[in-house]
Amino acid sequence: MTHPTQQIADTSAPTGAGLVLDDVSLTLGDGDSTVTALDHVHLTVAPGELLAVLGPSGAGKSSLLAVAGALTRPTSGTVRIDGADISALPSSGQAALRRERIGFVFQSGNLLPALTALDQLRFALHVSGGKDRGRDPQTLLEQVGMGHKAGRRPHELSGGERQRVGIARALVTAPALLLVDEPTAALDRARSHEVVRLLAAETHEHGVATVMVTHDHDVLEHCDRVVHMEDGRLSA
Ligand SMILES: Nc1ncnc2c1ncn2[C@@H]1O[C@H](COP(=O)(O)OP(=O)(O)O)[C@@H](O)[C@H]1O
Ligand SMILES: [Mg+2]
């Protein structure tokens, strides 16, 4: 039995750093009620690039993140992360890849209620097993402006603070790919700008390929590129 990390390494190709979706389609539902969530999507996100995906509810934005993050297998097409074809990996290899190479940030931070901010990061690092590539949890909390609240639990933090911890947790394993679903949906205008500015800085400084789904036109100024999604299709 090959170690999952080895499976990832074995499928790596030298070409195509970052995220590449090639002709990806996703059909959901069954029988007579199927939905085309993704319709022949082509997308490249380079290392160090923050891409914003705009679109109405039901457009397929979360489906795009699920397929890019190896949470859902596409019905057709290929998904590559740093050249590795993740659609070809077995489920165990996909899970290892998610833990080691991909960071997820959700709308409300999705923190574990019982853990302090620092332990959220330590736990993520522990689960990934990626201690060598990882960043120091306390230092990273300081970099996102949360060093002084490292001992606080989620209920002792504001929405913006929880989101900062969620971003730090996603970055602690030094992922190649960061997938962010509506990070500012629960935040006021000033906090929204802070959070997306932070995402942009981390993306640029650490060469992460970042995809951020948003409804928030206000924060697009911090993004490198914007694409629109409607009925499962992407346009510039
Ligand atoms: N598990 C599912 N089964 C069937 N249809 C789904 C499922 N998840 C999402 N959909 C449908 O797929 C389409 C895209 O959904 P989604 O990716 O969540 O859009 P968005 O994030 O842009 O709101 C929608 O029509 C939605 O109703
Ligand atoms: Mg969604």
PDB file of C-alpha atoms and ligand atoms in Angstrom:
ATOM      1  CA  MET A   1       0.000   0.000   0.000  1.00  0.00           C
ATOM      2  CA  THR A   2       1.404   3.336  -1.042  1.00  0.00           C
ATOM      3  CA  HIS A   3       1.451   6.184   1.443  1.00  0.00           C
ATOM      4  CA  PRO A   4      -1.126   8.853   0.430  1.00  0.00           C
ATOM      5  CA  THR A   5       1.566  11.543   0.176  1.00  0.00           C
ATOM      6  CA  GLN A   6       3.437   9.317  -2.237  1.00  0.00           C
ATOM      7  CA  GLN A   7       0.339   8.933  -4.411  1.00  0.00           C
ATOM      8  CA  ILE A   8       0.145  12.705  -4.718  1.00  0.00           C
ATOM      9  CA  ALA A   9       3.815  12.970  -5.608  1.00  0.00           C
ATOM     10  CA  ASP A  10       3.535  10.166  -8.195  1.00  0.00           C
ATOM     11  CA  THR A  11       0.799  11.904 -10.153  1.00  0.00           C
ATOM     12  CA  SER A  12       2.571  15.281 -10.176  1.00  0.00           C
ATOM     13  CA  ALA A  13       3.520  16.730 -13.522  1.00  0.00           C
ATOM     14  CA  PRO A  14       6.009  19.593 -13.843  1.00  0.00           C
ATOM     15  CA  THR A  15       3.521  21.785 -15.717  1.00  0.00           C
ATOM     16  CA  GLY A  16       0.657  23.971 -14.561  1.00  0.00           C
ATOM     17  CA  ALA A  17       1.413  25.353 -11.093  1.00  0.00           C
ATOM     18  CA  GLY A  18      -1.626  26.540  -9.159  1.00  0.00           C
ATOM     19  CA  LEU A  19      -5.170  25.418  -9.899  1.00  0.00           C
ATOM     20  CA  VAL A  20      -6.312  24.309 -13.346  1.00  0.00           C
ATOM     21  CA  LEU A  21      -9.863  23.227 -14.204  1.00  0.00           C
ATOM     22  CA  ASP A  22     -10.092  21.811 -17.697  1.00  0.00           C
ATOM     23  CA  ASP A  23     -13.589  21.385 -19.170  1.00  0.00           C
ATOM     24  CA  VAL A  24     -15.140  20.522 -15.818  1.00  0.00           C
ATOM     25  CA  SER A  25     -18.828  19.668 -15.592  1.00  0.00           C
ATOM     26  CA  LEU A  26     -20.834  18.574 -12.560  1.00  0.00           C
ATOM     27  CA  THR A  27     -24.342  17.164 -12.681  1.00  0.00           C
ATOM     28  CA  LEU A  28     -26.192  16.881  -9.365  1.00  0.00           C
ATOM     29  CA  GLY A  29     -29.423  15.180  -8.392  1.00  0.00           C
ATOM     30  CA  ASP A  30     -30.851  11.988  -9.843  1.00  0.00           C
ATOM     31  CA  GLY A  31     -33.342  10.690 -12.377  1.00  0.00           C
ATOM     32  CA  ASP A  32     -35.660  13.330 -13.791  1.00  0.00           C
ATOM     33  CA  SER A  33     -34.471  16.181 -11.511  1.00  0.00           C
ATOM     34  CA  THR A  34     -30.835  16.741 -12.401  1.00  0.00           C
ATOM     35  CA  VAL A  35     -29.084  20.110 -12.151  1.00  0.00           C
ATOM     36  CA  THR A  36     -26.028  21.136 -14.145  1.00  0.00           C
ATOM     37  CA  ALA A  37     -24.094  22.831 -11.336  1.00  0.00           C
ATOM     38  CA  LEU A  38     -20.947  23.246 -13.464  1.00  0.00           C
ATOM     39  CA  ASP A  39     -21.147  23.452 -17.233  1.00  0.00           C
ATOM     40  CA  HIS A  40     -17.840  22.965 -19.104  1.00  0.00           C
ATOM     41  CA  VAL A  41     -15.795  25.206 -16.818  1.00  0.00           C
ATOM     42  CA  HIS A  42     -12.241  26.222 -17.753  1.00  0.00           C
ATOM     43  CA  LEU A  43     -10.294  28.083 -15.096  1.00  0.00           C
ATOM     44  CA  THR A  44      -6.663  28.708 -14.170  1.00  0.00           C
ATOM     45  CA  VAL A  45      -5.573  30.345 -10.914  1.00  0.00           C
ATOM     46  CA  ALA A  46      -1.851  31.030 -10.611  1.00  0.00           C
ATOM     47  CA  PRO A  47       0.194  30.805  -7.407  1.00  0.00           C
ATOM     48  CA  GLY A  48       0.021  34.222  -5.726  1.00  0.00           C
ATOM     49  CA  GLU A  49      -3.258  35.148  -7.421  1.00  0.00           C
ATOM     50  CA  LEU A  50      -6.488  36.068  -5.611  1.00  0.00           C
ATOM     51  CA  LEU A  51      -9.437  35.321  -7.864  1.00  0.00           C
ATOM     52  CA  ALA A  52     -12.937  36.494  -6.962  1.00  0.00           C
ATOM     53  CA  VAL A  53     -15.968  34.549  -8.225  1.00  0.00           C
ATOM     54  CA  LEU A  54     -19.190  36.567  -8.340  1.00  0.00           C
ATOM     55  CA  GLY A  55     -22.619  35.265  -9.158  1.00  0.00           C
ATOM     56  CA  PRO A  56     -26.198  34.902  -7.967  1.00  0.00           C
ATOM     57  CA  SER A  57     -27.384  32.242  -5.559  1.00  0.00           C
ATOM     58  CA  GLY A  58     -27.570  28.852  -7.261  1.00  0.00           C
ATOM     59  CA  ALA A  59     -25.015  29.836  -9.927  1.00  0.00           C
ATOM     60  CA  GLY A  60     -22.665  26.989  -8.958  1.00  0.00           C
ATOM     61  CA  LYS A  61     -20.102  28.891  -6.903  1.00  0.00           C
ATOM     62  CA  SER A  62     -19.972  26.476  -3.968  1.00  0.00           C
ATOM     63  CA  SER A  63     -19.923  23.571  -6.415  1.00  0.00           C
ATOM     64  CA  LEU A  64     -16.873  25.120  -8.051  1.00  0.00           C
ATOM     65  CA  LEU A  65     -15.082  25.227  -4.686  1.00  0.00           C
ATOM     66  CA  ALA A  66     -16.161  21.664  -3.846  1.00  0.00           C
ATOM     67  CA  VAL A  67     -14.746  20.325  -7.103  1.00  0.00           C
ATOM     68  CA  ALA A  68     -11.551  22.427  -6.886  1.00  0.00           C
ATOM     69  CA  GLY A  69     -11.054  21.230  -3.302  1.00  0.00           C
ATOM     70  CA  ALA A  70     -11.510  17.522  -4.053  1.00  0.00           C
ATOM     71  CA  LEU A  71     -14.673  17.385  -1.927  1.00  0.00           C
ATOM     72  CA  THR A  72     -16.760  16.423  -4.955  1.00  0.00           C
ATOM     73  CA  ARG A  73     -15.672  14.532  -8.052  1.00  0.00           C
ATOM     74  CA  PRO A  74     -16.623  16.258 -11.299  1.00  0.00           C
ATOM     75  CA  THR A  75     -18.901  14.368 -13.684  1.00  0.00           C
ATOM     76  CA  SER A  76     -16.364  15.096 -16.428  1.00  0.00           C
ATOM     77  CA  GLY A  77     -13.208  17.102 -16.970  1.00  0.00           C
ATOM     78  CA  THR A  78      -9.983  17.322 -14.986  1.00  0.00           C
ATOM     79  CA  VAL A  79      -8.850  19.286 -11.937  1.00  0.00           C
ATOM     80  CA  ARG A  80      -5.119  19.836 -11.372  1.00  0.00           C
ATOM     81  CA  ILE A  81      -3.343  21.269  -8.345  1.00  0.00           C
ATOM     82  CA  ASP A  82       0.310  22.089  -9.017  1.00  0.00           C
ATOM     83  CA  GLY A  83       0.145  19.746 -11.986  1.00  0.00           C
ATOM     84  CA  ALA A  84      -1.327  16.753 -10.129  1.00  0.00           C
ATOM     85  CA  ASP A  85      -4.582  15.452 -11.601  1.00  0.00           C
ATOM     86  CA  ILE A  86      -6.710  15.193  -8.466  1.00  0.00           C
ATOM     87  CA  SER A  87      -9.689  13.668 -10.238  1.00  0.00           C
ATOM     88  CA  ALA A  88      -7.506  10.604 -10.917  1.00  0.00           C
ATOM     89  CA  LEU A  89      -6.645  10.077  -7.247  1.00  0.00           C
ATOM     90  CA  PRO A  90      -8.417   7.462  -5.122  1.00  0.00           C
ATOM     91  CA  SER A  91     -10.569   8.832  -2.276  1.00  0.00           C
ATOM     92  CA  SER A  92      -7.777   8.270   0.264  1.00  0.00           C
ATOM     93  CA  GLY A  93      -5.376  10.287  -1.873  1.00  0.00           C
ATOM     94  CA  GLN A  94      -7.951  13.067  -2.255  1.00  0.00           C
ATOM     95  CA  ALA A  95      -8.402  13.232   1.523  1.00  0.00           C
ATOM     96  CA  ALA A  96      -4.633  13.418   2.048  1.00  0.00           C
ATOM     97  CA  LEU A  97      -4.384  16.137  -0.578  1.00  0.00           C
ATOM     98  CA  ARG A  98      -7.145  18.143   1.136  1.00  0.00           C
ATOM     99  CA  ARG A  99      -5.350  17.942   4.475  1.00  0.00           C
ATOM    100  CA  GLU A 100      -1.905  18.739   3.126  1.00  0.00           C
ATOM    101  CA  ARG A 101      -2.321  21.083   0.153  1.00  0.00           C
ATOM    102  CA  ILE A 102      -5.707  22.795   0.431  1.00  0.00           C
ATOM    103  CA  GLY A 103      -7.067  25.347   2.904  1.00  0.00           C
ATOM    104  CA  PHE A 104     -10.800  25.993   3.269  1.00  0.00           C
ATOM    105  CA  VAL A 105     -12.400  29.127   4.735  1.00  0.00           C
ATOM    106  CA  PHE A 106     -16.166  29.242   5.206  1.00  0.00           C
ATOM    107  CA  GLN A 107     -18.673  32.014   5.780  1.00  0.00           C
ATOM    108  CA  SER A 108     -18.673  31.967   9.572  1.00  0.00           C
ATOM    109  CA  GLY A 109     -15.161  30.727  10.237  1.00  0.00           C
ATOM    110  CA  ASN A 110     -16.373  27.201  11.147  1.00  0.00           C
ATOM    111  CA  LEU A 111     -14.235  27.057  14.279  1.00  0.00           C
ATOM    112  CA  LEU A 112     -14.429  24.251  16.821  1.00  0.00           C
ATOM    113  CA  PRO A 113     -16.322  25.725  19.815  1.00  0.00           C
ATOM    114  CA  ALA A 114     -14.218  24.109  22.566  1.00  0.00           C
ATOM    115  CA  LEU A 115     -10.802  25.132  21.254  1.00  0.00           C
ATOM    116  CA  THR A 116      -8.866  28.351  21.794  1.00  0.00           C
ATOM    117  CA  ALA A 117      -7.721  30.281  18.740  1.00  0.00           C
ATOM    118  CA  LEU A 118      -4.214  28.868  19.073  1.00  0.00           C
ATOM    119  CA  ASP A 119      -5.489  25.308  19.457  1.00  0.00           C
ATOM    120  CA  GLN A 120      -7.611  25.660  16.295  1.00  0.00           C
ATOM    121  CA  LEU A 121      -4.339  26.107  14.403  1.00  0.00           C
ATOM    122  CA  ARG A 122      -2.428  23.433  16.314  1.00  0.00           C
ATOM    123  CA  PHE A 123      -5.219  20.956  15.713  1.00  0.00           C
ATOM    124  CA  ALA A 124      -5.304  21.673  11.964  1.00  0.00           C
ATOM    125  CA  LEU A 125      -1.555  21.202  11.797  1.00  0.00           C
ATOM    126  CA  HIS A 126      -1.767  17.958  13.753  1.00  0.00           C
ATOM    127  CA  VAL A 127      -4.526  16.555  11.522  1.00  0.00           C
ATOM    128  CA  SER A 128      -2.583  17.427   8.364  1.00  0.00           C
ATOM    129  CA  GLY A 129       0.548  15.705   9.642  1.00  0.00           C
ATOM    130  CA  GLY A 130       2.390  18.414   7.678  1.00  0.00           C
ATOM    131  CA  LYS A 131       4.522  19.833  10.465  1.00  0.00           C
ATOM    132  CA  ASP A 132       7.569  20.364   8.239  1.00  0.00           C
ATOM    133  CA  ARG A 133       5.895  22.623   5.702  1.00  0.00           C
ATOM    134  CA  GLY A 134       3.623  24.278   8.252  1.00  0.00           C
ATOM    135  CA  ARG A 135       3.871  27.751   9.695  1.00  0.00           C
ATOM    136  CA  ASP A 136       4.240  28.454  13.392  1.00  0.00           C
ATOM    137  CA  PRO A 137       0.703  28.816  14.864  1.00  0.00           C
ATOM    138  CA  GLN A 138       1.451  31.632  17.308  1.00  0.00           C
ATOM    139  CA  THR A 139       3.412  33.625  14.718  1.00  0.00           C
ATOM    140  CA  LEU A 140       0.645  33.186  12.183  1.00  0.00           C
ATOM    141  CA  LEU A 141      -1.996  34.378  14.683  1.00  0.00           C
ATOM    142  CA  GLU A 142       0.148  37.467  15.250  1.00  0.00           C
ATOM    143  CA  GLN A 143       0.360  38.027  11.489  1.00  0.00           C
ATOM    144  CA  VAL A 144      -3.439  38.050  11.194  1.00  0.00           C
ATOM    145  CA  GLY A 145      -3.686  40.442  14.145  1.00  0.00           C
ATOM    146  CA  MET A 146      -4.951  37.839  16.611  1.00  0.00           C
ATOM    147  CA  GLY A 147      -1.817  37.108  18.639  1.00  0.00           C
ATOM    148  CA  HIS A 148      -3.195  38.854  21.718  1.00  0.00           C
ATOM    149  CA  LYS A 149      -6.353  36.686  21.648  1.00  0.00           C
ATOM    150  CA  ALA A 150      -4.646  33.318  21.119  1.00  0.00           C
ATOM    151  CA  GLY A 151      -6.210  31.972  24.327  1.00  0.00           C
ATOM    152  CA  ARG A 152      -9.799  32.953  23.463  1.00  0.00           C
ATOM    153  CA  ARG A 153     -12.498  30.516  22.394  1.00  0.00           C
ATOM    154  CA  PRO A 154     -14.807  31.312  19.434  1.00  0.00           C
ATOM    155  CA  HIS A 155     -17.691  32.613  21.620  1.00  0.00           C
ATOM    156  CA  GLU A 156     -15.270  35.187  23.072  1.00  0.00           C
ATOM    157  CA  LEU A 157     -14.437  36.565  19.619  1.00  0.00           C
ATOM    158  CA  SER A 158     -16.289  38.888  17.217  1.00  0.00           C
ATOM    159  CA  GLY A 159     -17.344  37.717  13.746  1.00  0.00           C
ATOM    160  CA  GLY A 160     -14.371  39.431  12.129  1.00  0.00           C
ATOM    161  CA  GLU A 161     -11.990  37.940  14.672  1.00  0.00           C
ATOM    162  CA  ARG A 162     -13.398  34.451  14.122  1.00  0.00           C
ATOM    163  CA  GLN A 163     -12.929  34.889  10.408  1.00  0.00           C
ATOM    164  CA  ARG A 164      -9.277  35.929  10.947  1.00  0.00           C
ATOM    165  CA  VAL A 165      -8.696  32.805  13.015  1.00  0.00           C
ATOM    166  CA  GLY A 166     -10.427  30.733  10.314  1.00  0.00           C
ATOM    167  CA  ILE A 167      -8.080  32.186   7.702  1.00  0.00           C
ATOM    168  CA  ALA A 168      -5.039  31.557   9.901  1.00  0.00           C
ATOM    169  CA  ARG A 169      -6.183  27.973  10.461  1.00  0.00           C
ATOM    170  CA  ALA A 170      -6.512  27.432   6.700  1.00  0.00           C
ATOM    171  CA  LEU A 171      -3.006  28.814   6.148  1.00  0.00           C
ATOM    172  CA  VAL A 172      -1.151  27.036   8.966  1.00  0.00           C
ATOM    173  CA  THR A 173      -0.409  24.014   6.778  1.00  0.00           C
ATOM    174  CA  ALA A 174       1.038  26.306   4.058  1.00  0.00           C
ATOM    175  CA  PRO A 175      -1.479  25.131   1.411  1.00  0.00           C
ATOM    176  CA  ALA A 176      -0.938  25.516  -2.331  1.00  0.00           C
ATOM    177  CA  LEU A 177      -4.622  26.281  -2.790  1.00  0.00           C
ATOM    178  CA  LEU A 178      -6.969  28.349  -0.632  1.00  0.00           C
ATOM    179  CA  LEU A 179     -10.733  28.071  -1.207  1.00  0.00           C
ATOM    180  CA  VAL A 180     -12.888  30.719   0.440  1.00  0.00           C
ATOM    181  CA  ASP A 181     -16.707  30.721   0.424  1.00  0.00           C
ATOM    182  CA  GLU A 182     -18.349  34.108   1.132  1.00  0.00           C
ATOM    183  CA  PRO A 183     -15.961  35.124   3.917  1.00  0.00           C
ATOM    184  CA  THR A 184     -17.551  38.533   4.466  1.00  0.00           C
ATOM    185  CA  ALA A 185     -21.219  37.503   4.453  1.00  0.00           C
ATOM    186  CA  ALA A 186     -21.534  37.986   8.231  1.00  0.00           C
ATOM    187  CA  LEU A 187     -19.266  41.033   8.537  1.00  0.00           C
ATOM    188  CA  ASP A 188     -19.749  44.790   8.391  1.00  0.00           C
ATOM    189  CA  ARG A 189     -18.077  46.886   5.725  1.00  0.00           C
ATOM    190  CA  ALA A 190     -14.905  47.790   7.635  1.00  0.00           C
ATOM    191  CA  ARG A 191     -14.326  44.193   8.799  1.00  0.00           C
ATOM    192  CA  SER A 192     -15.016  42.892   5.287  1.00  0.00           C
ATOM    193  CA  HIS A 193     -12.249  45.063   3.874  1.00  0.00           C
ATOM    194  CA  GLU A 194      -9.858  43.945   6.613  1.00  0.00           C
ATOM    195  CA  VAL A 195     -10.543  40.276   5.995  1.00  0.00           C
ATOM    196  CA  VAL A 196     -10.146  40.440   2.217  1.00  0.00           C
ATOM    197  CA  ARG A 197      -7.058  42.630   2.525  1.00  0.00           C
ATOM    198  CA  LEU A 198      -5.620  39.917   4.750  1.00  0.00           C
ATOM    199  CA  LEU A 199      -6.508  37.211   2.215  1.00  0.00           C
ATOM    200  CA  ALA A 200      -4.816  39.223  -0.540  1.00  0.00           C
ATOM    201  CA  ALA A 201      -1.662  39.803   1.512  1.00  0.00           C
ATOM    202  CA  GLU A 202      -1.333  36.120   2.446  1.00  0.00           C
ATOM    203  CA  THR A 203      -2.027  35.044  -1.136  1.00  0.00           C
ATOM    204  CA  HIS A 204       0.650  37.332  -2.540  1.00  0.00           C
ATOM    205  CA  GLU A 205       3.262  36.833   0.156  1.00  0.00           C
ATOM    206  CA  HIS A 206       3.060  33.039   0.274  1.00  0.00           C
ATOM    207  CA  GLY A 207       2.303  32.260  -3.376  1.00  0.00           C
ATOM    208  CA  VAL A 208      -1.061  30.654  -2.674  1.00  0.00           C
ATOM    209  CA  ALA A 209      -3.609  30.171  -5.470  1.00  0.00           C
ATOM    210  CA  THR A 210      -6.773  31.582  -3.875  1.00  0.00           C
ATOM    211  CA  VAL A 211     -10.371  31.369  -5.063  1.00  0.00           C
ATOM    212  CA  MET A 212     -12.842  33.533  -3.147  1.00  0.00           C
ATOM    213  CA  VAL A 213     -16.568  33.296  -3.764  1.00  0.00           C
ATOM    214  CA  THR A 214     -18.376  36.493  -2.815  1.00  0.00           C
ATOM    215  CA  HIS A 215     -21.534  38.549  -3.247  1.00  0.00           C
ATOM    216  CA  ASP A 216     -19.693  41.588  -2.000  1.00  0.00           C
ATOM    217  CA  HIS A 217     -18.724  43.974  -4.829  1.00  0.00           C
ATOM    218  CA  ASP A 218     -17.201  46.259  -2.237  1.00  0.00           C
ATOM    219  CA  VAL A 219     -14.147  44.036  -1.660  1.00  0.00           C
ATOM    220  CA  LEU A 220     -13.276  43.352  -5.307  1.00  0.00           C
ATOM    221  CA  GLU A 221     -10.669  46.128  -5.262  1.00  0.00           C
ATOM    222  CA  HIS A 222      -8.415  43.795  -3.232  1.00  0.00           C
ATOM    223  CA  CYS A 223      -8.674  40.961  -5.773  1.00  0.00           C
ATOM    224  CA  ASP A 224      -6.369  40.375  -8.723  1.00  0.00           C
ATOM    225  CA  ARG A 225      -9.083  39.111 -11.076  1.00  0.00           C
ATOM    226  CA  VAL A 226     -12.841  38.729 -11.096  1.00  0.00           C
ATOM    227  CA  VAL A 227     -14.915  36.118 -12.948  1.00  0.00           C
ATOM    228  CA  HIS A 228     -18.692  35.844 -13.071  1.00  0.00           C
ATOM    229  CA  MET A 229     -20.684  32.683 -12.725  1.00  0.00           C
ATOM    230  CA  GLU A 230     -24.222  32.020 -13.882  1.00  0.00           C
ATOM    231  CA  ASP A 231     -26.039  28.723 -14.516  1.00  0.00           C
ATOM    232  CA  GLY A 232     -22.813  26.799 -13.972  1.00  0.00           C
ATOM    233  CA  ARG A 233     -20.886  28.780 -16.569  1.00  0.00           C
ATOM    234  CA  LEU A 234     -17.952  31.125 -16.049  1.00  0.00           C
ATOM    235  CA  SER A 235     -17.320  34.370 -17.885  1.00  0.00           C
ATOM    236  CA  ALA A 236     -14.736  37.105 -17.463  1.00  0.00           C
TER     237      ALA A 236
HETATM  238  N1  LIG B   1     -26.620  18.038  -3.399  1.00  0.00           N
HETATM  239  C1  LIG B   1     -27.285  18.620  -4.374  1.00  0.00           C
HETATM  240  N2  LIG B   1     -28.226  17.929  -5.091  1.00  0.00           N
HETATM  241  C2  LIG B   1     -28.898  18.515  -6.105  1.00  0.00           C
HETATM  242  N3  LIG B   1     -28.715  19.780  -6.494  1.00  0.00           N
HETATM  243  C3  LIG B   1     -27.816  20.532  -5.824  1.00  0.00           C
HETATM  244  C4  LIG B   1     -27.043  19.999  -4.733  1.00  0.00           C
HETATM  245  N4  LIG B   1     -26.218  20.985  -4.273  1.00  0.00           N
HETATM  246  C5  LIG B   1     -26.463  22.076  -5.036  1.00  0.00           C
HETATM  247  N5  LIG B   1     -27.410  21.802  -5.974  1.00  0.00           N
HETATM  248  C6  LIG B   1     -27.900  22.722  -7.022  1.00  0.00           C
HETATM  249  O1  LIG B   1     -26.786  23.026  -7.848  1.00  0.00           O
HETATM  250  C7  LIG B   1     -26.845  24.384  -8.282  1.00  0.00           C
HETATM  251  C8  LIG B   1     -25.573  25.100  -7.834  1.00  0.00           C
HETATM  252  O2  LIG B   1     -25.546  25.175  -6.405  1.00  0.00           O
HETATM  253  P1  LIG B   1     -24.366  25.903  -5.615  1.00  0.00           P
HETATM  254  O3  LIG B   1     -23.072  25.428  -6.162  1.00  0.00           O
HETATM  255  O4  LIG B   1     -24.611  25.689  -4.159  1.00  0.00           O
HETATM  256  O5  LIG B   1     -24.602  27.425  -6.002  1.00  0.00           O
HETATM  257  P2  LIG B   1     -24.137  28.779  -5.261  1.00  0.00           P
HETATM  258  O6  LIG B   1     -23.050  28.448  -4.286  1.00  0.00           O
HETATM  259  O7  LIG B   1     -23.675  29.676  -6.378  1.00  0.00           O
HETATM  260  O8  LIG B   1     -25.350  29.336  -4.595  1.00  0.00           O
HETATM  261  C9  LIG B   1     -28.107  24.960  -7.674  1.00  0.00           C
HETATM  262  O9  LIG B   1     -29.129  24.860  -8.639  1.00  0.00           O
HETATM  263  C10 LIG B   1     -28.396  24.041  -6.501  1.00  0.00           C
HETATM  264  O10 LIG B   1     -29.763  24.025  -6.209  1.00  0.00           O
HETATM  265 MG    MG B   2     -22.845  28.873  -2.234  1.00  0.00          MG
END
